[in-house]
Tab-separated table of C-alpha atoms in Angstrom:
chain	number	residue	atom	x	y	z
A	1	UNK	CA	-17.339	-0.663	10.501
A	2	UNK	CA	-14.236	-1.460	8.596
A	3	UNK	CA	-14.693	-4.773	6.271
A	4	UNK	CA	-11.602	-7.136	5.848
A	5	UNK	CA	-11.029	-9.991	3.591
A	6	UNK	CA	-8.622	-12.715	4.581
A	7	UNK	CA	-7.021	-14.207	1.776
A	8	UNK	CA	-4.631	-16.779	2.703
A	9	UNK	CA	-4.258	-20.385	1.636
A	10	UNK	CA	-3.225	-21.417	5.314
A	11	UNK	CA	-6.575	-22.039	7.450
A	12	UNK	CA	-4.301	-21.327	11.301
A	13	UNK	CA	-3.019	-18.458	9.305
A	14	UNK	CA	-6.694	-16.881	8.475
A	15	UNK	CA	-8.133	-18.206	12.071
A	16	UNK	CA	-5.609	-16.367	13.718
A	17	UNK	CA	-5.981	-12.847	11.855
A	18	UNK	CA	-9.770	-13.534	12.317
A	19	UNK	CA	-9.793	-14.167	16.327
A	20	UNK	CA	-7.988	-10.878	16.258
A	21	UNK	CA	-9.948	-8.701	13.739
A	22	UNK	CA	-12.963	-9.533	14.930
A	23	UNK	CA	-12.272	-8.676	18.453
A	24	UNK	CA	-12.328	-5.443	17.300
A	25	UNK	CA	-15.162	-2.953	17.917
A	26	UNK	CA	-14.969	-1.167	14.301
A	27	UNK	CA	-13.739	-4.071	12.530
A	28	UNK	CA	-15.439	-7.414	10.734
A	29	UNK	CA	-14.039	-10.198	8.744
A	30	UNK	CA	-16.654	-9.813	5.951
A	31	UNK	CA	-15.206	-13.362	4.536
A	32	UNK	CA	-12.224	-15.787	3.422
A	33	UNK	CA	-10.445	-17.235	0.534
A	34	UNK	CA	-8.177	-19.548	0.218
A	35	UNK	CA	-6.618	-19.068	-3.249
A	36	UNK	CA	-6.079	-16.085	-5.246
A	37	UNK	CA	-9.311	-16.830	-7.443
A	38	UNK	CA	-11.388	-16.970	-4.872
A	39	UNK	CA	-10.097	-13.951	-3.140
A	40	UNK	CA	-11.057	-12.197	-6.248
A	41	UNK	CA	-14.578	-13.169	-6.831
A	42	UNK	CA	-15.190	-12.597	-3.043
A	43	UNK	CA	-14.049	-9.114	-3.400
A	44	UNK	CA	-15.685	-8.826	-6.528
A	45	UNK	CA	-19.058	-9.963	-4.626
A	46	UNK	CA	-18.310	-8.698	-0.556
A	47	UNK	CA	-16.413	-5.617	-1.750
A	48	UNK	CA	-14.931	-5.260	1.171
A	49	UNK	CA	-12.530	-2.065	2.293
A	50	UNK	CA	-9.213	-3.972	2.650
A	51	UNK	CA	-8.081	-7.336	1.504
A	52	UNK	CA	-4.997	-8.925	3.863
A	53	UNK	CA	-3.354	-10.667	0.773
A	54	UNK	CA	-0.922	-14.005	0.916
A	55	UNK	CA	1.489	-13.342	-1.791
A	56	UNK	CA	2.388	-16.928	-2.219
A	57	UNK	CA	-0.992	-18.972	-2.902
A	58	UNK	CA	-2.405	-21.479	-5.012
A	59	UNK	CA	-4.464	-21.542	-8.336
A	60	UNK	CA	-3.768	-17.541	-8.971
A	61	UNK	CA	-0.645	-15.955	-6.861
A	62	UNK	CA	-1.386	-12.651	-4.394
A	63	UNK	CA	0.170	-10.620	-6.960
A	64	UNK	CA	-1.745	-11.281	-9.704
A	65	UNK	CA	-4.909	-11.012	-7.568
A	66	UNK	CA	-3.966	-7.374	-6.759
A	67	UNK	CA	-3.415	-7.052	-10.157
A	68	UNK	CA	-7.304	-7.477	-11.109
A	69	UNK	CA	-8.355	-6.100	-7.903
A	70	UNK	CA	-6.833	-2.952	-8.049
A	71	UNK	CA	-7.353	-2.811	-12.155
A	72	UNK	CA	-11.649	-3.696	-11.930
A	73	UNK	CA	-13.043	0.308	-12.202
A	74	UNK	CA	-15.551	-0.734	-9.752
A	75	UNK	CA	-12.949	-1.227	-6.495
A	76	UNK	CA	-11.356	2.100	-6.086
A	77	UNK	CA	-12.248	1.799	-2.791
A	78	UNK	CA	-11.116	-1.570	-1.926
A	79	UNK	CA	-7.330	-1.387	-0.129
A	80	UNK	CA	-5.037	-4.421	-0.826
A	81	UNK	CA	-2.470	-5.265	1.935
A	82	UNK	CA	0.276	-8.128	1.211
A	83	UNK	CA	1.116	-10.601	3.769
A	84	UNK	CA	5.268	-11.990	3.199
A	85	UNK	CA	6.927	-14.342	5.530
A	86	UNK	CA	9.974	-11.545	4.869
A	87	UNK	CA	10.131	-7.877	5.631
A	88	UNK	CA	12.291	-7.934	1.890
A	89	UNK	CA	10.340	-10.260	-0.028
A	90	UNK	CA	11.262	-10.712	-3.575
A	91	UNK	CA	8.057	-9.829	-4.858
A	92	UNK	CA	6.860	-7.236	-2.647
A	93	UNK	CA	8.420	-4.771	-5.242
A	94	UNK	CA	6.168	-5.496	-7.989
A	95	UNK	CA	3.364	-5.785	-5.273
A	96	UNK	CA	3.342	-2.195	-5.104
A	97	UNK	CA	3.498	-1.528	-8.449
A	98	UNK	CA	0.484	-3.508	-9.098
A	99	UNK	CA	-1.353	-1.288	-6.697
A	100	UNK	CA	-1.017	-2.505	-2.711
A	101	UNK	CA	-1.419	0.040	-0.256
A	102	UNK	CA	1.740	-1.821	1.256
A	103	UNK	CA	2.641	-4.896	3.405
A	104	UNK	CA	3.329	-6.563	6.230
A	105	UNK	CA	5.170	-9.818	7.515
A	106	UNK	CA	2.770	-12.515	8.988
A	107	UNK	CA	4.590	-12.373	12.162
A	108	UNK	CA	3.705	-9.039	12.992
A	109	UNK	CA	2.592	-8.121	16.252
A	110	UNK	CA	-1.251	-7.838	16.493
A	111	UNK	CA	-1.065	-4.150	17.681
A	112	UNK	CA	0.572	-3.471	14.123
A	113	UNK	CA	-1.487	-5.497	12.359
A	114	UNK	CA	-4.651	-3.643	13.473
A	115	UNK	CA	-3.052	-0.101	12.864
A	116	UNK	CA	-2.453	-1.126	9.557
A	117	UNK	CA	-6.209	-1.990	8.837
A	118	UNK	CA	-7.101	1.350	9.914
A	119	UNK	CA	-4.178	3.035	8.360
A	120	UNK	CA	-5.188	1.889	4.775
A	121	UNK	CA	-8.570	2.637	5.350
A	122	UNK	CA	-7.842	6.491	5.877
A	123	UNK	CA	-5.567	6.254	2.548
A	124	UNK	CA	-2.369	6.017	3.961
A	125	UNK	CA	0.269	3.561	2.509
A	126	UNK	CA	1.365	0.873	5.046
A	127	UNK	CA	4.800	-0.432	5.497
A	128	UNK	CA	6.044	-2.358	8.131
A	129	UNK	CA	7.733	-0.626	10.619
A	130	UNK	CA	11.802	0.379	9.241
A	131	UNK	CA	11.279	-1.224	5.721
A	132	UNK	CA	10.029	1.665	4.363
A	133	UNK	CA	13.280	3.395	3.331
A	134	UNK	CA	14.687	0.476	2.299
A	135	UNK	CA	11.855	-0.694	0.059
A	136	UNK	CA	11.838	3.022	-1.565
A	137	UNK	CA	15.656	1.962	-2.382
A	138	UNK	CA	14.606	-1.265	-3.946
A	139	UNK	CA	12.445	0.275	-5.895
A	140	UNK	CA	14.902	2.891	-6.759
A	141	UNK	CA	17.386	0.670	-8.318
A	142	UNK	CA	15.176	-1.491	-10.294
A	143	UNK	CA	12.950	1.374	-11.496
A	144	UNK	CA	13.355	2.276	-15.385
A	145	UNK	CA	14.507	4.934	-16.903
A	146	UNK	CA	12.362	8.316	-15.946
A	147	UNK	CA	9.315	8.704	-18.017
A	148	UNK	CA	8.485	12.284	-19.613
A	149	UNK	CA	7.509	14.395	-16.779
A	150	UNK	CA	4.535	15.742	-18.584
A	151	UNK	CA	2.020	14.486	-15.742
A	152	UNK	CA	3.161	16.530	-13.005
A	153	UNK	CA	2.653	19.591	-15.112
A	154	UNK	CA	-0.508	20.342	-13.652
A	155	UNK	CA	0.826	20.285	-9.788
A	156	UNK	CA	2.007	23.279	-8.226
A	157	UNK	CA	5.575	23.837	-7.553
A	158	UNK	CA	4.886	23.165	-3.418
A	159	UNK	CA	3.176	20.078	-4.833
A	160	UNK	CA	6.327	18.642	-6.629
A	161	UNK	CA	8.003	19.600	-3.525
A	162	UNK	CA	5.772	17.952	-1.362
A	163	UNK	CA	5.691	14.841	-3.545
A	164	UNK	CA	9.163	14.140	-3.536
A	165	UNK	CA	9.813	14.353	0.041
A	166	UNK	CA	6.733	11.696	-0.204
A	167	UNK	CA	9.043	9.654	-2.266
A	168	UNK	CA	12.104	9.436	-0.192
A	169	UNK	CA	9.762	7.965	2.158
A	170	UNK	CA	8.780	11.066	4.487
A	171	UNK	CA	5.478	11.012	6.820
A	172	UNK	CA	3.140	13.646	6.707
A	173	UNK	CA	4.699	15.066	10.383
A	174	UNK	CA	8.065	14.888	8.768
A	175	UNK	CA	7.140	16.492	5.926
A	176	UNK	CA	5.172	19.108	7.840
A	177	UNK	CA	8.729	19.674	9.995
A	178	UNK	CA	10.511	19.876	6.809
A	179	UNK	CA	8.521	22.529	5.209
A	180	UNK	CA	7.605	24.362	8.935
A	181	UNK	CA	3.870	23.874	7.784
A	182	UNK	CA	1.220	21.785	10.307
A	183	UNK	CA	1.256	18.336	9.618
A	184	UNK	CA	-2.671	19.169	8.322
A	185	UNK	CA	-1.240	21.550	5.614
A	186	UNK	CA	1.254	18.769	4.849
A	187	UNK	CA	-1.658	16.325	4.525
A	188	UNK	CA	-3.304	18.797	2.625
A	189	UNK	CA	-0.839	19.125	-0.146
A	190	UNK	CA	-0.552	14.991	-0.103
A	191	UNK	CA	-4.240	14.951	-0.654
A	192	UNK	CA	-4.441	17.543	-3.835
A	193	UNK	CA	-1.540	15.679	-5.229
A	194	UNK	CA	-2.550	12.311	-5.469
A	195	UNK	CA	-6.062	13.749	-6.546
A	196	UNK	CA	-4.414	14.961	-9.338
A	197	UNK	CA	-2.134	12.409	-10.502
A	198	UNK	CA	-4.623	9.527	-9.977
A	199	UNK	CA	-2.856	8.220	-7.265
A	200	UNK	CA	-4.737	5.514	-5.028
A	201	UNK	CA	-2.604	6.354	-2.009
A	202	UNK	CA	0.503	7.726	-1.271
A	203	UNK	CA	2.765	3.624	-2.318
A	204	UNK	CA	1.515	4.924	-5.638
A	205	UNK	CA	2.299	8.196	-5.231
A	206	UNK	CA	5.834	7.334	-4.444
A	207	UNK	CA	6.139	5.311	-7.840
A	208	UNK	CA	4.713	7.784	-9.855
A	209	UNK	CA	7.745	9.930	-8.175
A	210	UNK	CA	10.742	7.643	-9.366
A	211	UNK	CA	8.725	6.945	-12.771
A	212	UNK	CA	8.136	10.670	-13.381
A	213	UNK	CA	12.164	11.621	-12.608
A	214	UNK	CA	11.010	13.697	-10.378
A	215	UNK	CA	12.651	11.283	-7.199
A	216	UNK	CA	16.609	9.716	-8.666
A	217	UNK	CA	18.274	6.480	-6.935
A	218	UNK	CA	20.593	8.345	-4.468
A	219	UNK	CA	18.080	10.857	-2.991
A	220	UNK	CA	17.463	8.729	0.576
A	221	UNK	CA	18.685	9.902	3.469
């Protein structure tokens, strides 16, 4: 049974998601906050396996939330998804850096929204559908200058490879095409990679890409 939090300050917003979640056979709404405070002590005290996440809410914003949810030692295993009103929100950026398994818009349609719950659960990052190339690029051109690439010395050079086609925003079937491996080989490699780099999932795995050097601004396509 997969455990979500709602965390929205809206009360139609969290009734709706909960009618839908809970309709599900494999899926409970383990509880509900309205405010970024609360969403933290209830995930402190539910720990629940992914948190749907307003970014815009009072007392403590979504961001900051992630921020301690994704920083406490003792919630590795707890997935954070942010909710936007846009596909482009302004801080959806730094929502990823702060350690979201991805996004979604609140209009999305209920089909997505319960492939997502299940997507983060198996470790995937989740993006809505199209913005993922174009979020890669936003974070392209406000990421800083490369750091040393000292913590990829430990991956193989198929690794690397495999990591940067990761980072211009490749699945693991594209990925698997690109390299004429299986898409389990490819998912394989992913795996190892973000084992070894610390990586949560495979949004963080794509920032450690641009941060490393490893991925440049100009690489999508």
């Amino acid at each position: 049974m997969i455990r979500v939090l709602l965390a929205d300050d809206q009360s139609l917003v969290r009734a709706g998601f909960k009618a839908l979640l809970d309709a599900q056979a494999d899926i409970e709404v383990a509880g509900e906050a309205a405010d970024g405070e609360e969403a933290v002590r209830k995930v402190l005290e539910l720990r629940p396996d992914v948190v749907l996440m307003d970014i815009r809410m009072p007392l403590l914003d979504g961001l900051e939330a992630t921020r301690r949810i994704t920083g406490e030692p003792g919630l590795d295993g707890v997935r954070v998804v942010m909710l936007t009103t846009f596909e482009l929100d302004e801080y959806v950026f730094e929502a990823i850096r702060s350690g979201a398994s991805g996004f979604l818009v609140k209009d999305t349609e209920p089909d997505e929204l319960l492939r997502a719950v299940r997507a983060v659960v198996a470790g995937d990052a989740l993006l809505s559908p199209g913005v993922t190339r174009r979020l890669i690029g936003e974070f392209a051109a406000r990421s800083k200058e490369p750091a040393a690439a000292g913590a990829l010395a430990d991956l193989t050079e198929r690794e690397r490879e495999v990591m940067a086609l990761v980072g211009i925003g490749l699945s693991n079937e594209e990925i698997a095409r690109r390299l004429v491996v299986s898409p389990l080989t490819a998912k394989t490699h992913v795996s190892r990679t973000m084992v070894k780099l610390g990586a949560r999932d495979r949004a963080q795995l794509v920032v450690l890409a641009y941060e490393s050097g490893l991925v440049r601004p100009g690489w999508l396509g």
